[in-house]
Amino acid sequence: MPSDDRFGVCYVATGGQFVKEANRSAERIDTVSPDTPCSIVTDEASTDIVSDVFDELLTLSEPSFSWTDKPRGLALSPYKRTLYLDSDTWVVSADGLADLNTVLDRVPVAAAHGIIRSIAAKYESRPISPSPAPPTYPWFNTGVIAFRRDDANELLTEWQQRHETYEQELAGINDQEAFRDAAYVSDACIHTIPPEYNYRVGNGFQYLNGPVRILHGRLNEQSYRDIANTVNDERALRDDGRSYRIVRVGEDAIARRVGLTKTEYRLSRLFLSLSRRGLGTTASRVLDWIRGGRFH
């Protein structure tokens, strides 16, 4: 295990599509914070498309090309103080990286709350294995996680094992159910970071109390810039005894920013859902949307 004491960013990306996304995300970090080291954990076949911007490239043996690769890859992080970023993140400013490094002085793991907190809402089911966590324990989004590597080993192992079990019980399930349950039984106390450090693009209302530091969602470069400028516009501030922004980047705005019509944007989401979740779940969501719900 490497003994690097520095703070650094580590991506886990298996498969060409996600490696290319990670390249773009890391290149953005190199622009706003060139002194912050970045590493990537990927599969052997994808190593030839990894950007030169990464300081270190690590290979994951026997990748599953699923969410299970994330905790396995993070265990290989070369940094004792690690910031994990999903490949579809865009760092707005270096302040966000510095702030997440600072919080690790006091806490072993930090992550933002998950916006969609129910597996039943997203997958119409949940794993057969009962959750050890009570309803009072929150959900976390696993796209931005800061952690002290030596204090998070148990959590990473538990997360991996639980996700492997849950995925056998419910194919296609994401890793947030397993992370929540692993965090609850782990000795590593999870610190909650505010949404400014994991702003989920297009995921409904998010209450902000300061500039957004990290965007999270699949957009092109110009769209990231446009949305960062929108949510960080000082004119969006309200002052009624406490300053905050109420921001909703909706479907129309996102469609315009990625250069699509609203119909084209909806079709792209439909095809993405089919590829990720299959026909049955996608059809169920379309019916829910027709009845007045939200296609998520």
PDB file of C-alpha atoms in Angstrom:
ATOM      1  CA  MET A   1       0.000   0.000   0.000  1.00  0.00           C
ATOM      2  CA  PRO A   2       1.459   3.399  -0.944  1.00  0.00           C
ATOM      3  CA  SER A   3       2.430   5.696   1.925  1.00  0.00           C
ATOM      4  CA  ASP A   4       1.724   9.041   0.277  1.00  0.00           C
ATOM      5  CA  ASP A   5       0.532  11.472   2.993  1.00  0.00           C
ATOM      6  CA  ARG A   6      -0.733  14.053   0.540  1.00  0.00           C
ATOM      7  CA  PHE A   7      -4.308  14.922  -0.256  1.00  0.00           C
ATOM      8  CA  GLY A   8      -5.265  13.856  -3.754  1.00  0.00           C
ATOM      9  CA  VAL A   9      -8.187  13.056  -6.015  1.00  0.00           C
ATOM     10  CA  CYS A  10      -8.794   9.451  -7.020  1.00  0.00           C
ATOM     11  CA  TYR A  11     -11.155   8.328  -9.771  1.00  0.00           C
ATOM     12  CA  VAL A  12     -12.385   4.782 -10.312  1.00  0.00           C
ATOM     13  CA  ALA A  13     -13.483   4.316 -13.916  1.00  0.00           C
ATOM     14  CA  THR A  14     -13.775   0.985 -15.717  1.00  0.00           C
ATOM     15  CA  GLY A  15     -14.808   0.967 -19.355  1.00  0.00           C
ATOM     16  CA  GLY A  16     -13.910   3.434 -22.066  1.00  0.00           C
ATOM     17  CA  GLN A  17     -16.919   5.743 -21.672  1.00  0.00           C
ATOM     18  CA  PHE A  18     -16.238   6.384 -18.002  1.00  0.00           C
ATOM     19  CA  VAL A  19     -12.477   6.723 -18.475  1.00  0.00           C
ATOM     20  CA  LYS A  20     -13.079   9.449 -21.058  1.00  0.00           C
ATOM     21  CA  GLU A  21     -15.397  11.223 -18.626  1.00  0.00           C
ATOM     22  CA  ALA A  22     -12.793  10.935 -15.860  1.00  0.00           C
ATOM     23  CA  ASN A  23     -10.181  12.389 -18.215  1.00  0.00           C
ATOM     24  CA  ARG A  24     -12.324  15.481 -18.720  1.00  0.00           C
ATOM     25  CA  SER A  25     -13.075  15.814 -15.020  1.00  0.00           C
ATOM     26  CA  ALA A  26      -9.400  15.523 -14.072  1.00  0.00           C
ATOM     27  CA  GLU A  27      -8.370  17.969 -16.794  1.00  0.00           C
ATOM     28  CA  ARG A  28     -10.702  20.485 -15.192  1.00  0.00           C
ATOM     29  CA  ILE A  29      -8.951  19.966 -11.841  1.00  0.00           C
ATOM     30  CA  ASP A  30      -5.622  20.479 -13.558  1.00  0.00           C
ATOM     31  CA  THR A  31      -6.955  23.832 -14.769  1.00  0.00           C
ATOM     32  CA  VAL A  32      -8.341  25.163 -11.480  1.00  0.00           C
ATOM     33  CA  SER A  33      -5.936  23.447  -9.060  1.00  0.00           C
ATOM     34  CA  PRO A  34      -2.805  22.248 -10.901  1.00  0.00           C
ATOM     35  CA  ASP A  35      -0.996  21.368  -7.661  1.00  0.00           C
ATOM     36  CA  THR A  36      -3.644  18.823  -6.645  1.00  0.00           C
ATOM     37  CA  PRO A  37      -2.522  15.320  -7.674  1.00  0.00           C
ATOM     38  CA  CYS A  38      -5.006  13.086  -9.461  1.00  0.00           C
ATOM     39  CA  SER A  39      -4.939   9.320  -9.909  1.00  0.00           C
ATOM     40  CA  ILE A  40      -7.216   6.868 -11.679  1.00  0.00           C
ATOM     41  CA  VAL A  41      -8.015   3.211 -11.068  1.00  0.00           C
ATOM     42  CA  THR A  42      -9.183   1.491 -14.237  1.00  0.00           C
ATOM     43  CA  ASP A  43      -9.250  -1.786 -16.129  1.00  0.00           C
ATOM     44  CA  GLU A  44      -6.277  -3.021 -18.122  1.00  0.00           C
ATOM     45  CA  ALA A  45      -8.009  -2.606 -21.493  1.00  0.00           C
ATOM     46  CA  SER A  46      -8.730   1.081 -20.853  1.00  0.00           C
ATOM     47  CA  THR A  47      -5.250   2.140 -19.797  1.00  0.00           C
ATOM     48  CA  ASP A  48      -4.286   3.262 -23.299  1.00  0.00           C
ATOM     49  CA  ILE A  49      -6.943   6.011 -23.324  1.00  0.00           C
ATOM     50  CA  VAL A  50      -6.114   7.456 -19.897  1.00  0.00           C
ATOM     51  CA  SER A  51      -5.139  11.122 -20.079  1.00  0.00           C
ATOM     52  CA  ASP A  52      -1.598  12.253 -19.288  1.00  0.00           C
ATOM     53  CA  VAL A  53      -3.101  14.626 -16.743  1.00  0.00           C
ATOM     54  CA  PHE A  54      -3.169  11.820 -14.157  1.00  0.00           C
ATOM     55  CA  ASP A  55      -0.169  11.562 -11.854  1.00  0.00           C
ATOM     56  CA  GLU A  56      -0.698   7.852 -11.312  1.00  0.00           C
ATOM     57  CA  LEU A  57      -2.549   5.082 -13.098  1.00  0.00           C
ATOM     58  CA  LEU A  58      -3.547   1.965 -11.160  1.00  0.00           C
ATOM     59  CA  THR A  59      -5.025  -1.177 -12.668  1.00  0.00           C
ATOM     60  CA  LEU A  60      -7.956  -2.994 -11.092  1.00  0.00           C
ATOM     61  CA  SER A  61      -7.677  -6.750 -11.411  1.00  0.00           C
ATOM     62  CA  GLU A  62     -10.771  -8.644 -12.584  1.00  0.00           C
ATOM     63  CA  PRO A  63     -13.060  -5.608 -12.832  1.00  0.00           C
ATOM     64  CA  SER A  64     -16.800  -6.214 -12.800  1.00  0.00           C
ATOM     65  CA  PHE A  65     -17.614  -3.054 -14.790  1.00  0.00           C
ATOM     66  CA  SER A  66     -20.276  -2.306 -12.221  1.00  0.00           C
ATOM     67  CA  TRP A  67     -20.623  -0.208  -9.059  1.00  0.00           C
ATOM     68  CA  THR A  68     -18.681  -2.891  -7.175  1.00  0.00           C
ATOM     69  CA  ASP A  69     -15.511  -1.581  -8.808  1.00  0.00           C
ATOM     70  CA  LYS A  70     -15.820   1.690  -6.873  1.00  0.00           C
ATOM     71  CA  PRO A  71     -15.076   0.472  -3.314  1.00  0.00           C
ATOM     72  CA  ARG A  72     -12.521  -2.013  -4.648  1.00  0.00           C
ATOM     73  CA  GLY A  73     -10.748   0.723  -6.555  1.00  0.00           C
ATOM     74  CA  LEU A  74     -10.837   3.198  -3.699  1.00  0.00           C
ATOM     75  CA  ALA A  75      -8.982   0.723  -1.502  1.00  0.00           C
ATOM     76  CA  LEU A  76      -6.080   1.209  -3.935  1.00  0.00           C
ATOM     77  CA  SER A  77      -5.960   4.986  -3.536  1.00  0.00           C
ATOM     78  CA  PRO A  78      -2.354   6.230  -3.291  1.00  0.00           C
ATOM     79  CA  TYR A  79      -3.405   9.069  -0.968  1.00  0.00           C
ATOM     80  CA  LYS A  80      -3.986   8.798   2.756  1.00  0.00           C
ATOM     81  CA  ARG A  81      -6.344  11.779   2.403  1.00  0.00           C
ATOM     82  CA  THR A  82      -8.438  10.964  -0.642  1.00  0.00           C
ATOM     83  CA  LEU A  83     -11.199  12.746  -2.478  1.00  0.00           C
ATOM     84  CA  TYR A  84     -13.122  10.359  -4.690  1.00  0.00           C
ATOM     85  CA  LEU A  85     -15.022  11.946  -7.575  1.00  0.00           C
ATOM     86  CA  ASP A  86     -17.394  10.271 -10.002  1.00  0.00           C
ATOM     87  CA  SER A  87     -16.349  10.597 -13.617  1.00  0.00           C
ATOM     88  CA  ASP A  88     -19.274  12.960 -14.335  1.00  0.00           C
ATOM     89  CA  THR A  89     -18.176  15.674 -11.916  1.00  0.00           C
ATOM     90  CA  TRP A  90     -16.855  19.151 -12.680  1.00  0.00           C
ATOM     91  CA  VAL A  91     -14.918  21.105 -10.067  1.00  0.00           C
ATOM     92  CA  VAL A  92     -15.953  24.754 -10.158  1.00  0.00           C
ATOM     93  CA  SER A  93     -13.065  26.111  -8.092  1.00  0.00           C
ATOM     94  CA  ALA A  94     -10.023  25.042  -6.117  1.00  0.00           C
ATOM     95  CA  ASP A  95     -11.757  26.175  -2.918  1.00  0.00           C
ATOM     96  CA  GLY A  96     -13.944  23.090  -3.035  1.00  0.00           C
ATOM     97  CA  LEU A  97     -10.939  20.775  -3.011  1.00  0.00           C
ATOM     98  CA  ALA A  98      -9.248  22.708  -0.213  1.00  0.00           C
ATOM     99  CA  ASP A  99     -12.405  22.687   1.919  1.00  0.00           C
ATOM    100  CA  LEU A 100     -12.834  18.929   1.577  1.00  0.00           C
ATOM    101  CA  ASN A 101      -9.198  18.404   2.492  1.00  0.00           C
ATOM    102  CA  THR A 102      -9.631  20.579   5.584  1.00  0.00           C
ATOM    103  CA  VAL A 103     -12.672  18.685   6.868  1.00  0.00           C
ATOM    104  CA  LEU A 104     -10.560  15.502   6.963  1.00  0.00           C
ATOM    105  CA  ASP A 105      -8.572  17.082   9.799  1.00  0.00           C
ATOM    106  CA  ARG A 106     -11.534  16.269  12.044  1.00  0.00           C
ATOM    107  CA  VAL A 107     -13.546  13.484  10.402  1.00  0.00           C
ATOM    108  CA  PRO A 108     -12.635  10.185   8.700  1.00  0.00           C
ATOM    109  CA  VAL A 109     -15.278  10.217   5.941  1.00  0.00           C
ATOM    110  CA  ALA A 110     -17.405  12.961   4.394  1.00  0.00           C
ATOM    111  CA  ALA A 111     -20.224  12.720   1.838  1.00  0.00           C
ATOM    112  CA  ALA A 112     -23.355  14.645   0.849  1.00  0.00           C
ATOM    113  CA  HIS A 113     -26.896  13.464   1.427  1.00  0.00           C
ATOM    114  CA  GLY A 114     -28.521  11.533  -1.391  1.00  0.00           C
ATOM    115  CA  ILE A 115     -31.418  13.368  -3.037  1.00  0.00           C
ATOM    116  CA  ILE A 116     -33.298  10.196  -4.003  1.00  0.00           C
ATOM    117  CA  ARG A 117     -33.276   8.375  -0.699  1.00  0.00           C
ATOM    118  CA  SER A 118     -35.379   5.333  -1.392  1.00  0.00           C
ATOM    119  CA  ILE A 119     -34.503   2.237  -3.374  1.00  0.00           C
ATOM    120  CA  ALA A 120     -38.233   1.576  -3.627  1.00  0.00           C
ATOM    121  CA  ALA A 121     -38.659   4.923  -5.403  1.00  0.00           C
ATOM    122  CA  LYS A 122     -35.848   4.261  -7.849  1.00  0.00           C
ATOM    123  CA  TYR A 123     -36.051   0.521  -8.436  1.00  0.00           C
ATOM    124  CA  GLU A 124     -39.586  -0.352  -7.265  1.00  0.00           C
ATOM    125  CA  SER A 125     -37.992  -2.849  -4.904  1.00  0.00           C
ATOM    126  CA  ARG A 126     -35.120  -3.282  -2.495  1.00  0.00           C
ATOM    127  CA  PRO A 127     -32.698  -6.118  -1.814  1.00  0.00           C
ATOM    128  CA  ILE A 128     -34.037  -9.102   0.067  1.00  0.00           C
ATOM    129  CA  SER A 129     -31.393  -8.614   2.765  1.00  0.00           C
ATOM    130  CA  PRO A 130     -32.871  -6.389   5.508  1.00  0.00           C
ATOM    131  CA  SER A 131     -31.174  -3.044   6.069  1.00  0.00           C
ATOM    132  CA  PRO A 132     -29.486  -2.644   9.462  1.00  0.00           C
ATOM    133  CA  ALA A 133     -30.030   1.117   9.309  1.00  0.00           C
ATOM    134  CA  PRO A 134     -33.131   2.675  10.893  1.00  0.00           C
ATOM    135  CA  PRO A 135     -35.269   5.208   8.986  1.00  0.00           C
ATOM    136  CA  THR A 136     -33.536   7.998  10.907  1.00  0.00           C
ATOM    137  CA  TYR A 137     -30.187   7.194   9.285  1.00  0.00           C
ATOM    138  CA  PRO A 138     -29.608   9.241   6.116  1.00  0.00           C
ATOM    139  CA  TRP A 139     -28.729   8.249   2.588  1.00  0.00           C
ATOM    140  CA  PHE A 140     -25.517   9.489   1.030  1.00  0.00           C
ATOM    141  CA  ASN A 141     -24.636  10.189  -2.568  1.00  0.00           C
ATOM    142  CA  THR A 142     -21.461   8.310  -3.441  1.00  0.00           C
ATOM    143  CA  GLY A 143     -20.301  10.566  -6.274  1.00  0.00           C
ATOM    144  CA  VAL A 144     -18.205  12.805  -4.010  1.00  0.00           C
ATOM    145  CA  ILE A 145     -16.556  11.163  -0.986  1.00  0.00           C
ATOM    146  CA  ALA A 146     -13.643  12.510   1.039  1.00  0.00           C
ATOM    147  CA  PHE A 147     -11.975  10.000   3.331  1.00  0.00           C
ATOM    148  CA  ARG A 148      -8.875   9.189   5.319  1.00  0.00           C
ATOM    149  CA  ARG A 149      -7.808   5.943   3.713  1.00  0.00           C
ATOM    150  CA  ASP A 150      -6.482   4.249   6.843  1.00  0.00           C
ATOM    151  CA  ASP A 151      -9.712   5.001   8.722  1.00  0.00           C
ATOM    152  CA  ALA A 152     -12.015   3.864   5.935  1.00  0.00           C
ATOM    153  CA  ASN A 153     -10.714   0.348   5.170  1.00  0.00           C
ATOM    154  CA  GLU A 154     -13.483  -1.377   7.112  1.00  0.00           C
ATOM    155  CA  LEU A 155     -16.133   0.802   5.447  1.00  0.00           C
ATOM    156  CA  LEU A 156     -14.793   0.113   1.948  1.00  0.00           C
ATOM    157  CA  THR A 157     -14.703  -3.636   2.535  1.00  0.00           C
ATOM    158  CA  GLU A 158     -18.206  -3.689   4.017  1.00  0.00           C
ATOM    159  CA  TRP A 159     -19.507  -1.519   1.174  1.00  0.00           C
ATOM    160  CA  GLN A 160     -18.063  -3.847  -1.449  1.00  0.00           C
ATOM    161  CA  GLN A 161     -19.377  -7.002   0.189  1.00  0.00           C
ATOM    162  CA  ARG A 162     -22.860  -5.614   0.733  1.00  0.00           C
ATOM    163  CA  HIS A 163     -23.138  -4.333  -2.818  1.00  0.00           C
ATOM    164  CA  GLU A 164     -22.080  -7.685  -4.251  1.00  0.00           C
ATOM    165  CA  THR A 165     -24.855  -9.315  -2.220  1.00  0.00           C
ATOM    166  CA  TYR A 166     -27.488  -6.698  -3.067  1.00  0.00           C
ATOM    167  CA  GLU A 167     -26.678  -6.814  -6.767  1.00  0.00           C
ATOM    168  CA  GLN A 168     -27.264 -10.561  -6.798  1.00  0.00           C
ATOM    169  CA  GLU A 169     -30.651  -9.952  -5.208  1.00  0.00           C
ATOM    170  CA  LEU A 170     -31.607  -6.981  -7.385  1.00  0.00           C
ATOM    171  CA  ALA A 171     -29.736  -6.676 -10.683  1.00  0.00           C
ATOM    172  CA  GLY A 172     -28.740  -3.150 -11.660  1.00  0.00           C
ATOM    173  CA  ILE A 173     -29.063  -1.648  -8.188  1.00  0.00           C
ATOM    174  CA  ASN A 174     -26.700   1.261  -7.595  1.00  0.00           C
ATOM    175  CA  ASP A 175     -24.202   1.371  -4.749  1.00  0.00           C
ATOM    176  CA  GLN A 176     -25.913   3.856  -2.427  1.00  0.00           C
ATOM    177  CA  GLU A 177     -28.036   1.295  -0.584  1.00  0.00           C
ATOM    178  CA  ALA A 178     -24.911  -0.725   0.223  1.00  0.00           C
ATOM    179  CA  PHE A 179     -22.944   2.401   1.187  1.00  0.00           C
ATOM    180  CA  ARG A 180     -25.667   3.540   3.590  1.00  0.00           C
ATOM    181  CA  ASP A 181     -25.852   0.154   5.300  1.00  0.00           C
ATOM    182  CA  ALA A 182     -22.063  -0.196   5.401  1.00  0.00           C
ATOM    183  CA  ALA A 183     -21.701   3.286   6.871  1.00  0.00           C
ATOM    184  CA  TYR A 184     -24.237   2.477   9.576  1.00  0.00           C
ATOM    185  CA  VAL A 185     -22.425  -0.644  10.792  1.00  0.00           C
ATOM    186  CA  SER A 186     -18.934   0.788  10.305  1.00  0.00           C
ATOM    187  CA  ASP A 187     -16.896   2.456  13.051  1.00  0.00           C
ATOM    188  CA  ALA A 188     -16.058   5.276  10.614  1.00  0.00           C
ATOM    189  CA  CYS A 189     -18.320   8.200  11.468  1.00  0.00           C
ATOM    190  CA  ILE A 190     -19.712   9.879   8.331  1.00  0.00           C
ATOM    191  CA  HIS A 191     -19.669  13.679   8.209  1.00  0.00           C
ATOM    192  CA  THR A 192     -22.346  15.226   6.017  1.00  0.00           C
ATOM    193  CA  ILE A 193     -21.134  17.832   3.552  1.00  0.00           C
ATOM    194  CA  PRO A 194     -23.576  20.396   2.123  1.00  0.00           C
ATOM    195  CA  PRO A 195     -24.896  20.257  -1.451  1.00  0.00           C
ATOM    196  CA  GLU A 196     -22.549  23.019  -2.579  1.00  0.00           C
ATOM    197  CA  TYR A 197     -19.884  20.306  -2.732  1.00  0.00           C
ATOM    198  CA  ASN A 198     -22.026  17.827  -4.680  1.00  0.00           C
ATOM    199  CA  TYR A 199     -24.570  19.792  -6.654  1.00  0.00           C
ATOM    200  CA  ARG A 200     -26.698  17.244  -8.499  1.00  0.00           C
ATOM    201  CA  VAL A 201     -27.516  18.825 -11.830  1.00  0.00           C
ATOM    202  CA  GLY A 202     -31.184  18.444 -12.762  1.00  0.00           C
ATOM    203  CA  ASN A 203     -32.244  16.722  -9.541  1.00  0.00           C
ATOM    204  CA  GLY A 204     -34.961  19.085  -8.376  1.00  0.00           C
ATOM    205  CA  PHE A 205     -34.743  21.774  -5.705  1.00  0.00           C
ATOM    206  CA  GLN A 206     -31.514  22.094  -3.773  1.00  0.00           C
ATOM    207  CA  TYR A 207     -31.062  24.720  -1.076  1.00  0.00           C
ATOM    208  CA  LEU A 208     -27.683  26.391  -1.197  1.00  0.00           C
ATOM    209  CA  ASN A 209     -25.900  28.611   1.285  1.00  0.00           C
ATOM    210  CA  GLY A 210     -22.897  29.747  -0.701  1.00  0.00           C
ATOM    211  CA  PRO A 211     -21.177  29.161  -4.031  1.00  0.00           C
ATOM    212  CA  VAL A 212     -21.419  25.744  -5.622  1.00  0.00           C
ATOM    213  CA  ARG A 213     -17.963  24.142  -5.646  1.00  0.00           C
ATOM    214  CA  ILE A 214     -18.562  20.822  -7.436  1.00  0.00           C
ATOM    215  CA  LEU A 215     -21.152  19.985 -10.098  1.00  0.00           C
ATOM    216  CA  HIS A 216     -22.282  16.382 -10.530  1.00  0.00           C
ATOM    217  CA  GLY A 217     -24.103  15.202 -13.647  1.00  0.00           C
ATOM    218  CA  ARG A 218     -23.478  14.371 -17.304  1.00  0.00           C
ATOM    219  CA  LEU A 219     -23.162  17.533 -19.371  1.00  0.00           C
ATOM    220  CA  ASN A 220     -20.771  19.010 -21.890  1.00  0.00           C
ATOM    221  CA  GLU A 221     -18.062  21.504 -20.923  1.00  0.00           C
ATOM    222  CA  GLN A 222     -20.013  24.614 -21.882  1.00  0.00           C
ATOM    223  CA  SER A 223     -23.079  23.376 -20.015  1.00  0.00           C
ATOM    224  CA  TYR A 224     -21.036  22.942 -16.840  1.00  0.00           C
ATOM    225  CA  ARG A 225     -19.811  26.516 -17.193  1.00  0.00           C
ATOM    226  CA  ASP A 226     -23.300  27.846 -17.863  1.00  0.00           C
ATOM    227  CA  ILE A 227     -24.820  26.071 -14.877  1.00  0.00           C
ATOM    228  CA  ALA A 228     -21.966  27.113 -12.568  1.00  0.00           C
ATOM    229  CA  ASN A 229     -22.508  30.716 -13.626  1.00  0.00           C
ATOM    230  CA  THR A 230     -26.257  30.362 -13.101  1.00  0.00           C
ATOM    231  CA  VAL A 231     -26.207  28.880  -9.604  1.00  0.00           C
ATOM    232  CA  ASN A 232     -23.350  31.119  -8.450  1.00  0.00           C
ATOM    233  CA  ASP A 233     -24.899  34.318  -9.781  1.00  0.00           C
ATOM    234  CA  GLU A 234     -25.020  36.799  -6.907  1.00  0.00           C
ATOM    235  CA  ARG A 235     -28.402  38.000  -8.139  1.00  0.00           C
ATOM    236  CA  ALA A 236     -29.830  34.629  -7.109  1.00  0.00           C
ATOM    237  CA  LEU A 237     -29.204  35.444  -3.447  1.00  0.00           C
ATOM    238  CA  ARG A 238     -32.170  36.047  -1.191  1.00  0.00           C
ATOM    239  CA  ASP A 239     -31.832  37.880   2.094  1.00  0.00           C
ATOM    240  CA  ASP A 240     -34.538  37.252   4.682  1.00  0.00           C
ATOM    241  CA  GLY A 241     -32.309  36.971   7.719  1.00  0.00           C
ATOM    242  CA  ARG A 242     -30.209  34.248   6.147  1.00  0.00           C
ATOM    243  CA  SER A 243     -28.757  34.216   2.679  1.00  0.00           C
ATOM    244  CA  TYR A 244     -29.482  31.237   0.532  1.00  0.00           C
ATOM    245  CA  ARG A 245     -30.352  30.315  -3.005  1.00  0.00           C
ATOM    246  CA  ILE A 246     -33.223  28.155  -4.138  1.00  0.00           C
ATOM    247  CA  VAL A 247     -32.085  26.663  -7.420  1.00  0.00           C
ATOM    248  CA  ARG A 248     -33.772  24.242  -9.750  1.00  0.00           C
ATOM    249  CA  VAL A 249     -32.050  23.470 -13.009  1.00  0.00           C
ATOM    250  CA  GLY A 250     -34.937  21.916 -14.890  1.00  0.00           C
ATOM    251  CA  GLU A 251     -35.332  19.770 -17.956  1.00  0.00           C
ATOM    252  CA  ASP A 252     -35.803  22.689 -20.351  1.00  0.00           C
ATOM    253  CA  ALA A 253     -32.673  24.479 -19.140  1.00  0.00           C
ATOM    254  CA  ILE A 254     -30.521  21.361 -19.306  1.00  0.00           C
ATOM    255  CA  ALA A 255     -31.785  20.507 -22.778  1.00  0.00           C
ATOM    256  CA  ARG A 256     -30.888  23.987 -24.033  1.00  0.00           C
ATOM    257  CA  ARG A 257     -27.453  23.844 -22.458  1.00  0.00           C
ATOM    258  CA  VAL A 258     -26.521  20.533 -24.031  1.00  0.00           C
ATOM    259  CA  GLY A 259     -27.764  21.662 -27.429  1.00  0.00           C
ATOM    260  CA  LEU A 260     -30.837  19.424 -27.632  1.00  0.00           C
ATOM    261  CA  THR A 261     -34.542  20.021 -27.989  1.00  0.00           C
ATOM    262  CA  LYS A 262     -36.648  18.969 -25.025  1.00  0.00           C
ATOM    263  CA  THR A 263     -37.850  15.913 -26.969  1.00  0.00           C
ATOM    264  CA  GLU A 264     -34.298  14.916 -27.909  1.00  0.00           C
ATOM    265  CA  TYR A 265     -33.223  15.271 -24.292  1.00  0.00           C
ATOM    266  CA  ARG A 266     -36.076  13.064 -23.085  1.00  0.00           C
ATOM    267  CA  LEU A 267     -35.242  10.439 -25.703  1.00  0.00           C
ATOM    268  CA  SER A 268     -31.588  10.419 -24.614  1.00  0.00           C
ATOM    269  CA  ARG A 269     -32.706   9.777 -21.025  1.00  0.00           C
ATOM    270  CA  LEU A 270     -35.046   7.026 -22.216  1.00  0.00           C
ATOM    271  CA  PHE A 271     -32.275   5.217 -24.076  1.00  0.00           C
ATOM    272  CA  LEU A 272     -29.926   5.627 -21.096  1.00  0.00           C
ATOM    273  CA  SER A 273     -32.556   4.096 -18.804  1.00  0.00           C
ATOM    274  CA  LEU A 274     -33.082   1.175 -21.189  1.00  0.00           C
ATOM    275  CA  SER A 275     -29.369   0.423 -21.286  1.00  0.00           C
ATOM    276  CA  ARG A 276     -28.948   0.683 -17.520  1.00  0.00           C
ATOM    277  CA  ARG A 277     -32.175  -0.666 -16.083  1.00  0.00           C
ATOM    278  CA  GLY A 278     -33.778  -2.753 -18.802  1.00  0.00           C
ATOM    279  CA  LEU A 279     -37.174  -2.668 -20.451  1.00  0.00           C
ATOM    280  CA  GLY A 280     -39.351  -3.571 -17.467  1.00  0.00           C
ATOM    281  CA  THR A 281     -38.178  -0.863 -15.066  1.00  0.00           C
ATOM    282  CA  THR A 282     -38.020   1.747 -17.841  1.00  0.00           C
ATOM    283  CA  ALA A 283     -41.576   0.973 -18.962  1.00  0.00           C
ATOM    284  CA  SER A 284     -42.785   1.286 -15.372  1.00  0.00           C
ATOM    285  CA  ARG A 285     -41.157   4.696 -15.063  1.00  0.00           C
ATOM    286  CA  VAL A 286     -42.600   5.903 -18.344  1.00  0.00           C
ATOM    287  CA  LEU A 287     -46.096   4.914 -17.158  1.00  0.00           C
ATOM    288  CA  ASP A 288     -45.516   6.749 -13.893  1.00  0.00           C
ATOM    289  CA  TRP A 289     -44.430   9.840 -15.853  1.00  0.00           C
ATOM    290  CA  ILE A 290     -47.561   9.646 -18.057  1.00  0.00           C
ATOM    291  CA  ARG A 291     -49.684   9.572 -14.909  1.00  0.00           C
ATOM    292  CA  GLY A 292     -48.098  12.831 -13.790  1.00  0.00           C
ATOM    293  CA  GLY A 293     -45.001  11.617 -11.971  1.00  0.00           C
ATOM    294  CA  ARG A 294     -41.366  12.353 -12.761  1.00  0.00           C
ATOM    295  CA  PHE A 295     -39.204  10.235 -15.044  1.00  0.00           C
ATOM    296  CA  HIS A 296     -35.986   9.850 -13.035  1.00  0.00           C
TER     297      HIS A 296
END
